[in-house]
Each structure stands twice: as C-alpha cells, then as structure tokens.
XYZ file of C-alpha atoms in Angstrom:
322
model
C 20.346 -0.091 23.295
C 18.823 0.932 19.972
C 19.957 3.142 17.095
C 17.979 5.755 15.200
C 18.515 8.289 12.448
C 17.750 11.726 13.897
C 18.293 15.448 13.382
C 18.420 18.272 15.922
C 18.260 21.161 13.461
C 16.645 21.767 10.099
C 18.705 21.544 6.949
C 20.056 19.277 4.241
C 20.890 15.583 4.521
C 24.081 16.458 6.403
C 22.044 17.198 9.564
C 21.126 13.502 9.886
C 23.029 11.455 12.461
C 22.935 7.817 13.522
C 22.473 7.989 17.287
C 22.514 5.459 20.093
C 19.209 5.785 21.943
C 17.493 3.891 24.764
C 15.599 0.826 23.612
C 11.956 1.992 23.343
C 9.399 0.149 25.450
C 5.877 -0.510 24.160
C 2.983 0.943 26.132
C -0.589 -0.344 26.390
C -1.884 -1.474 23.001
C 1.569 -1.178 21.419
C 4.272 -3.530 20.235
C 7.958 -2.985 19.590
C 9.192 -3.972 16.153
C 12.779 -4.854 15.323
C 12.989 -2.983 12.028
C 14.451 -4.760 9.010
C 13.646 -2.129 6.372
C 12.172 1.379 6.163
C 10.780 3.229 3.175
C 11.875 6.714 2.109
C 9.270 9.303 1.138
C 9.228 12.964 0.187
C 7.621 13.835 3.517
C 10.818 12.674 5.267
C 13.087 15.343 3.814
C 10.374 18.005 3.741
C 10.047 17.629 7.509
C 13.835 17.634 7.858
C 14.055 20.951 6.015
C 11.375 22.373 8.311
C 8.741 22.853 5.615
C 6.129 21.196 7.859
C 7.792 21.376 11.253
C 4.874 22.177 13.587
C 7.227 22.333 16.563
C 8.770 18.909 16.035
C 12.199 19.986 17.304
C 10.967 21.843 20.376
C 11.240 18.678 22.481
C 14.617 17.526 21.157
C 15.968 15.546 18.200
C 13.408 14.217 15.731
C 13.407 10.855 13.991
C 12.802 10.246 10.314
C 10.820 7.696 8.352
C 7.151 6.772 8.513
C 6.918 3.233 7.058
C 8.719 0.043 7.993
C 8.761 -3.741 8.037
C 10.241 -6.045 10.648
C 9.440 -8.528 13.387
C 7.702 -7.980 16.721
C 10.112 -8.402 19.622
C 8.127 -7.004 22.597
C 4.438 -6.602 23.412
C 2.792 -3.978 25.608
C -0.154 -4.523 27.933
C -3.263 -5.530 26.027
C -1.535 -5.639 22.662
C -1.488 -9.443 22.608
C -5.212 -9.750 23.081
C -7.525 -10.952 20.367
C -7.392 -13.677 17.775
C -4.820 -13.259 14.991
C -6.643 -12.386 11.808
C -6.574 -15.037 9.140
C -6.763 -12.844 6.064
C -3.723 -11.706 4.097
C -4.363 -8.145 5.254
C -5.059 -9.145 8.832
C -4.235 -6.938 11.791
C -3.334 -9.927 13.915
C 0.419 -9.361 14.241
C 0.574 -9.527 18.028
C 3.021 -12.293 18.889
C 6.773 -12.088 19.314
C 8.577 -13.076 16.130
C 5.669 -12.268 13.819
C 6.656 -10.422 10.633
C 4.714 -7.188 10.194
C 4.706 -3.928 8.274
C 3.054 -0.598 8.902
C 3.268 3.130 9.568
C 4.335 5.473 12.360
C 4.282 9.260 12.658
C 8.092 9.312 12.586
C 11.150 7.294 13.573
C 10.943 4.302 11.235
C 14.590 4.711 10.165
C 15.863 2.968 13.273
C 16.689 -0.459 14.627
C 13.489 -0.496 16.715
C 10.153 1.290 16.590
C 7.115 1.265 18.880
C 3.719 1.277 17.171
C 0.062 0.723 17.989
C -1.267 -2.577 16.691
C -3.957 -0.747 14.712
C -1.199 0.585 12.454
C 0.268 -2.854 11.712
C -0.475 -5.560 9.191
C 0.726 -9.145 9.038
C 3.434 -9.502 6.386
C 2.715 -12.301 3.905
C 5.523 -14.812 3.440
C 5.752 -13.972 -0.269
C 6.838 -10.408 0.506
C 10.392 -9.491 1.471
C 11.006 -6.973 4.251
C 12.285 -4.485 1.671
C 9.193 -4.883 -0.494
C 6.835 -4.608 2.472
C 8.540 -1.456 3.772
C 8.023 0.216 0.394
C 4.252 -0.205 0.472
C 2.319 1.579 3.265
C 2.680 5.246 2.271
C 2.541 4.851 -1.508
C -0.341 2.400 -1.445
C -2.481 4.262 1.119
C -1.888 7.597 -0.614
C -2.715 6.249 -4.065
C -5.813 4.408 -2.831
C -7.052 7.466 -0.920
C -6.519 9.974 -3.725
C -8.231 7.773 -6.295
C -11.232 7.637 -3.978
C -11.158 11.425 -3.574
C -11.057 11.884 -7.352
C -13.840 9.317 -7.782
C -12.357 7.921 -10.981
C -14.460 5.233 -12.576
C -14.308 2.745 -15.398
C -14.030 4.560 -18.710
C -12.475 7.700 -17.205
C -9.061 9.061 -18.164
C -6.708 9.916 -15.298
C -3.607 12.095 -15.646
C -0.878 11.353 -13.077
C 2.049 13.733 -12.701
C 5.255 11.915 -11.617
C 3.728 8.610 -12.551
C 7.039 6.718 -12.196
C 7.354 7.504 -8.478
C 5.987 5.316 -5.711
C 2.551 6.947 -5.377
C 2.230 7.535 -9.106
C 2.962 3.933 -10.023
C 0.518 2.520 -7.506
C -2.202 4.992 -8.487
C -1.737 4.227 -12.172
C -1.856 0.472 -11.706
C -4.811 0.576 -9.312
C -6.679 2.769 -11.763
C -5.903 0.376 -14.618
C -7.338 -2.570 -12.641
C -10.546 -0.540 -12.322
C -10.879 0.083 -16.053
C -9.459 3.621 -16.046
C -7.250 4.943 -18.845
C -4.034 6.479 -17.470
C -1.758 9.157 -18.908
C 1.351 9.961 -16.903
C 4.199 12.458 -16.939
C 7.682 11.005 -16.517
C 11.216 11.292 -17.824
C 11.753 9.574 -21.212
C 13.922 6.858 -19.626
C 10.812 5.524 -17.863
C 8.450 5.516 -20.838
C 9.010 1.934 -22.006
C 8.411 0.595 -18.491
C 5.237 2.654 -18.177
C 3.904 1.365 -21.485
C 4.316 -2.170 -20.132
C 1.906 -1.192 -17.355
C -0.625 0.179 -19.824
C 0.181 3.834 -19.074
C 0.417 6.407 -21.872
C 3.623 8.297 -21.000
C 4.160 12.011 -21.586
C 7.420 13.886 -21.043
C 7.692 16.021 -17.912
C 7.240 19.771 -18.010
C 5.409 22.695 -16.495
C 2.392 24.511 -17.812
C 4.374 26.790 -20.092
C 6.334 24.335 -22.207
C 3.680 22.572 -24.237
C 2.659 20.076 -21.550
C -1.052 20.606 -22.201
C -0.577 19.891 -25.897
C 1.404 16.723 -25.180
C -1.275 15.467 -22.795
C -4.067 16.219 -25.267
C -2.178 14.327 -27.956
C -1.836 11.320 -25.638
C -5.456 11.558 -24.451
C -7.588 12.856 -27.339
C -10.677 11.713 -25.420
C -9.912 14.322 -22.748
C -8.875 14.140 -19.095
C -11.433 13.457 -16.375
C -9.195 13.779 -13.301
C -5.628 14.681 -12.346
C -3.391 13.444 -9.525
C -0.337 15.641 -8.994
C 2.417 13.712 -7.228
C 5.190 15.943 -8.573
C 4.710 19.460 -7.203
C 6.345 20.788 -10.398
C 4.109 23.823 -10.959
C 1.488 21.863 -12.886
C -1.697 22.822 -11.036
C -2.820 25.545 -13.447
C -2.468 23.312 -16.496
C -4.046 20.427 -14.589
C -7.145 22.490 -13.801
C -7.320 23.495 -17.455
C -7.067 19.900 -18.664
C -9.532 18.475 -16.137
C -12.095 21.251 -16.633
C -12.076 22.518 -13.057
C -10.226 22.455 -9.728
C -12.627 19.947 -8.171
C -11.191 17.282 -10.515
C -7.591 17.807 -9.371
C -5.835 16.508 -6.245
C -2.227 17.204 -5.288
C -0.056 15.540 -2.675
C 3.031 17.621 -3.466
C 2.207 21.292 -4.154
C 1.645 23.495 -1.115
C 0.022 26.169 -3.278
C -3.068 24.045 -3.876
C -5.419 26.585 -2.269
C -4.340 29.268 -4.765
C -5.869 27.153 -7.525
C -8.861 25.847 -5.576
C -7.318 22.376 -5.665
C -7.520 19.852 -2.844
C -4.267 19.045 -1.038
C -4.589 15.464 0.153
C -2.645 14.221 3.147
C -2.814 11.117 5.311
C -2.735 12.320 8.910
C -6.065 11.987 10.658
C -7.727 11.600 7.259
C -5.741 8.535 6.257
C -7.517 5.321 5.368
C -6.964 2.318 7.693
C -4.279 0.093 6.204
C -6.423 -3.023 6.603
C -9.102 -1.514 4.347
C -6.572 -0.502 1.699
C -4.559 -3.721 1.644
C -7.610 -5.948 1.535
C -7.780 -4.887 -2.122
C -4.092 -4.335 -2.819
C -2.371 -7.423 -1.367
C -4.154 -9.853 -3.728
C -3.145 -7.634 -6.669
C 0.466 -7.650 -5.498
C 0.487 -11.407 -4.961
C -0.670 -12.201 -8.480
C 1.576 -9.570 -10.078
C -1.224 -7.242 -11.174
C 0.449 -4.416 -9.224
C 4.187 -3.819 -8.921
C 6.115 -1.436 -6.691
C 9.732 -1.602 -7.882
C 12.547 -0.703 -5.511
C 14.879 1.760 -7.207
C 17.734 1.676 -4.682
C 18.464 0.370 -1.193
C 20.791 1.968 1.358
C 21.971 0.685 4.747
C 20.751 2.584 7.796
C 24.063 4.404 8.228
C 23.629 5.890 4.721
C 20.157 7.330 5.237
C 21.490 10.765 4.260
C 22.394 9.390 0.814
C 18.899 7.927 0.516
C 17.455 11.382 1.218
C 19.751 12.963 -1.377
C 18.508 10.571 -4.031
C 14.881 11.140 -3.044
C 15.326 14.902 -3.301
C 16.745 14.604 -6.825
C 13.599 12.852 -8.025
C 13.278 10.716 -11.170
C 13.247 7.575 -9.017
C 11.475 4.496 -10.404
C 9.321 3.263 -7.559
C 10.701 3.494 -4.025
C 13.932 3.971 -2.099
C 14.373 1.643 0.871
C 16.679 1.694 3.894
C 17.816 -1.701 5.161
C 18.581 -2.378 8.806
C 21.080 -5.105 9.723
C-alpha cells in the first residue's frame, strides 16, 4: 500500500486528504521511486483551486506536487537498460536503491511515485533529499526564462519576487553570467539579497512608485524583466524594459493583454539533464544557493500550501516523507 495527498474537489487547502492508495507499478521505461521529499510550488495550489484544471478531476481524485527526491525501489521493463551516466547530472538512475530526483506531472506529494527515466537525474551524495526536491521546478524555470529573455553579460535584469525559489535561482544564474540584477522583495529579505549581489527594491504594483524605485536602483536602465510574482506588475515592467518582448512572466495569466510572453514548462520545458549540467557544479561549489524556508511532514501538506499561498517565502517549501 502507498499513501498520497489528493483532492476530489476544487478549493482551499482543506480539500487535501492523505489517502491510502494501491502501490503504483512502473510500466515500460519507468521506475518507481520511494519518495523522501517533495517540493511545493505555486502551480500546486493553483491547480487545486481549479485555475488550470483542464479536466483533471473528471477521472477521480487528483494528486499534488510535481518535484521530488527519493530512491528507486522498482524498475519497469526496459528502464534498467543502458549504462549509468558518470556525470553529476547523469540520467543513469536505473538501479534499485539509487538516489534520484526529478519531475512528474502530478502526484509527487506521496510515499511513492512512478516516473519515466528521462525525467530523473542521479542525486549527488552532497545533496540532501530535501535540497534535491527543492530544485527541479525552480531551476528549470529560471534557466528556461533566462534563455527566453536572452540576457547577456552587461545587461540589467529586473526580477519580481526575487526571494522566491524561481527568483533566487534566476538572479544567481544571471549573476554568474555577468548580468546585473535588481529584484523586488519584502524589506526583511534585502540584506540576504545584497549578499547575493542583487540590488533589492521594495515590493509594489505599478501605481505606488515602483518604477521610480527601480530606476533609482538601476540608473543604467533595465534590459529585461522576469515576473515571478503575478502582482500586477506587467504594465510597469513593459515600461521599464522598453517593450513587451523584453518581459516574461510565469505568474500573471493576463500576459496576453500586455503582449508579454507567459512561460510555462509543459511540452516546452528544457530537459533536466541539459539544465543541471550547468547548475549542479554551481550548487556544489556554493555559487548558487536555494534555501529551504520551511519543511512540513506529508500529513501537513495543507499547511505547506497555506504558507505557499501567503507568499514572502525565502527560497522553497519542502514536504518530507517518512
């Protein structure tokens, strides 16, 4: 038997239940992972509320969570083939007992998850399960959006919600590439952000002097904007960047109204092996940090969602699985 956090109707965190479910069996090209930790992301509670349902509940209760870390405990037909990759970002995690991390469409907040081996990476020994589970979504999203914005050495990047998981990774990746970074965040996070080389600016929307604060922090001007907040900042972002083609949002569903690109993983996501080939060495030597704000046990996933919905989290929220 396995356990999974699920919901059978849309609503607040109270709709989440910890259910006993049949132990999932891996199919061809898949492995089953005994989950040790799962990351929490905004997409989790947005799906739960029904903002992006797309018929998810038509076939019964839906799981939550899209990123995880754990150990392989069963292998489907063909999934054990091939030579384990030797690199730190190798996709060779195909033997029972191997520590791995990766992504699924849903259901990571559970004791077990079934996943295709192409969505797995070997977990380096210097990472904990909690740290590894916090990485896939934030790192892939940050890496992808920086590529879409085409920021280069000498550019200035504005990141809204820079203290969150995606914002922190994007800011630090950009800094390693010689990009100046300005970021909006609550004042309590400003000292930490300065340590990372980010110029912090207090949160706000377009009508409360945000543009003036950003211009004061970046007198050289802004070349590109990543909106990870969804706090009604697209109009001011377009103004600051000089056009909608220099703005990407991952959080504001009204992007089309402003001519701004809404970036999502889905079919357009970048393979994790490609992303982590650059990122894992940065993490190992401490050039990139993804702090864990709070951890919750699996049975308290609803509390993890409540905290995520409030915002102002430094880094990531992680669910631990006994």
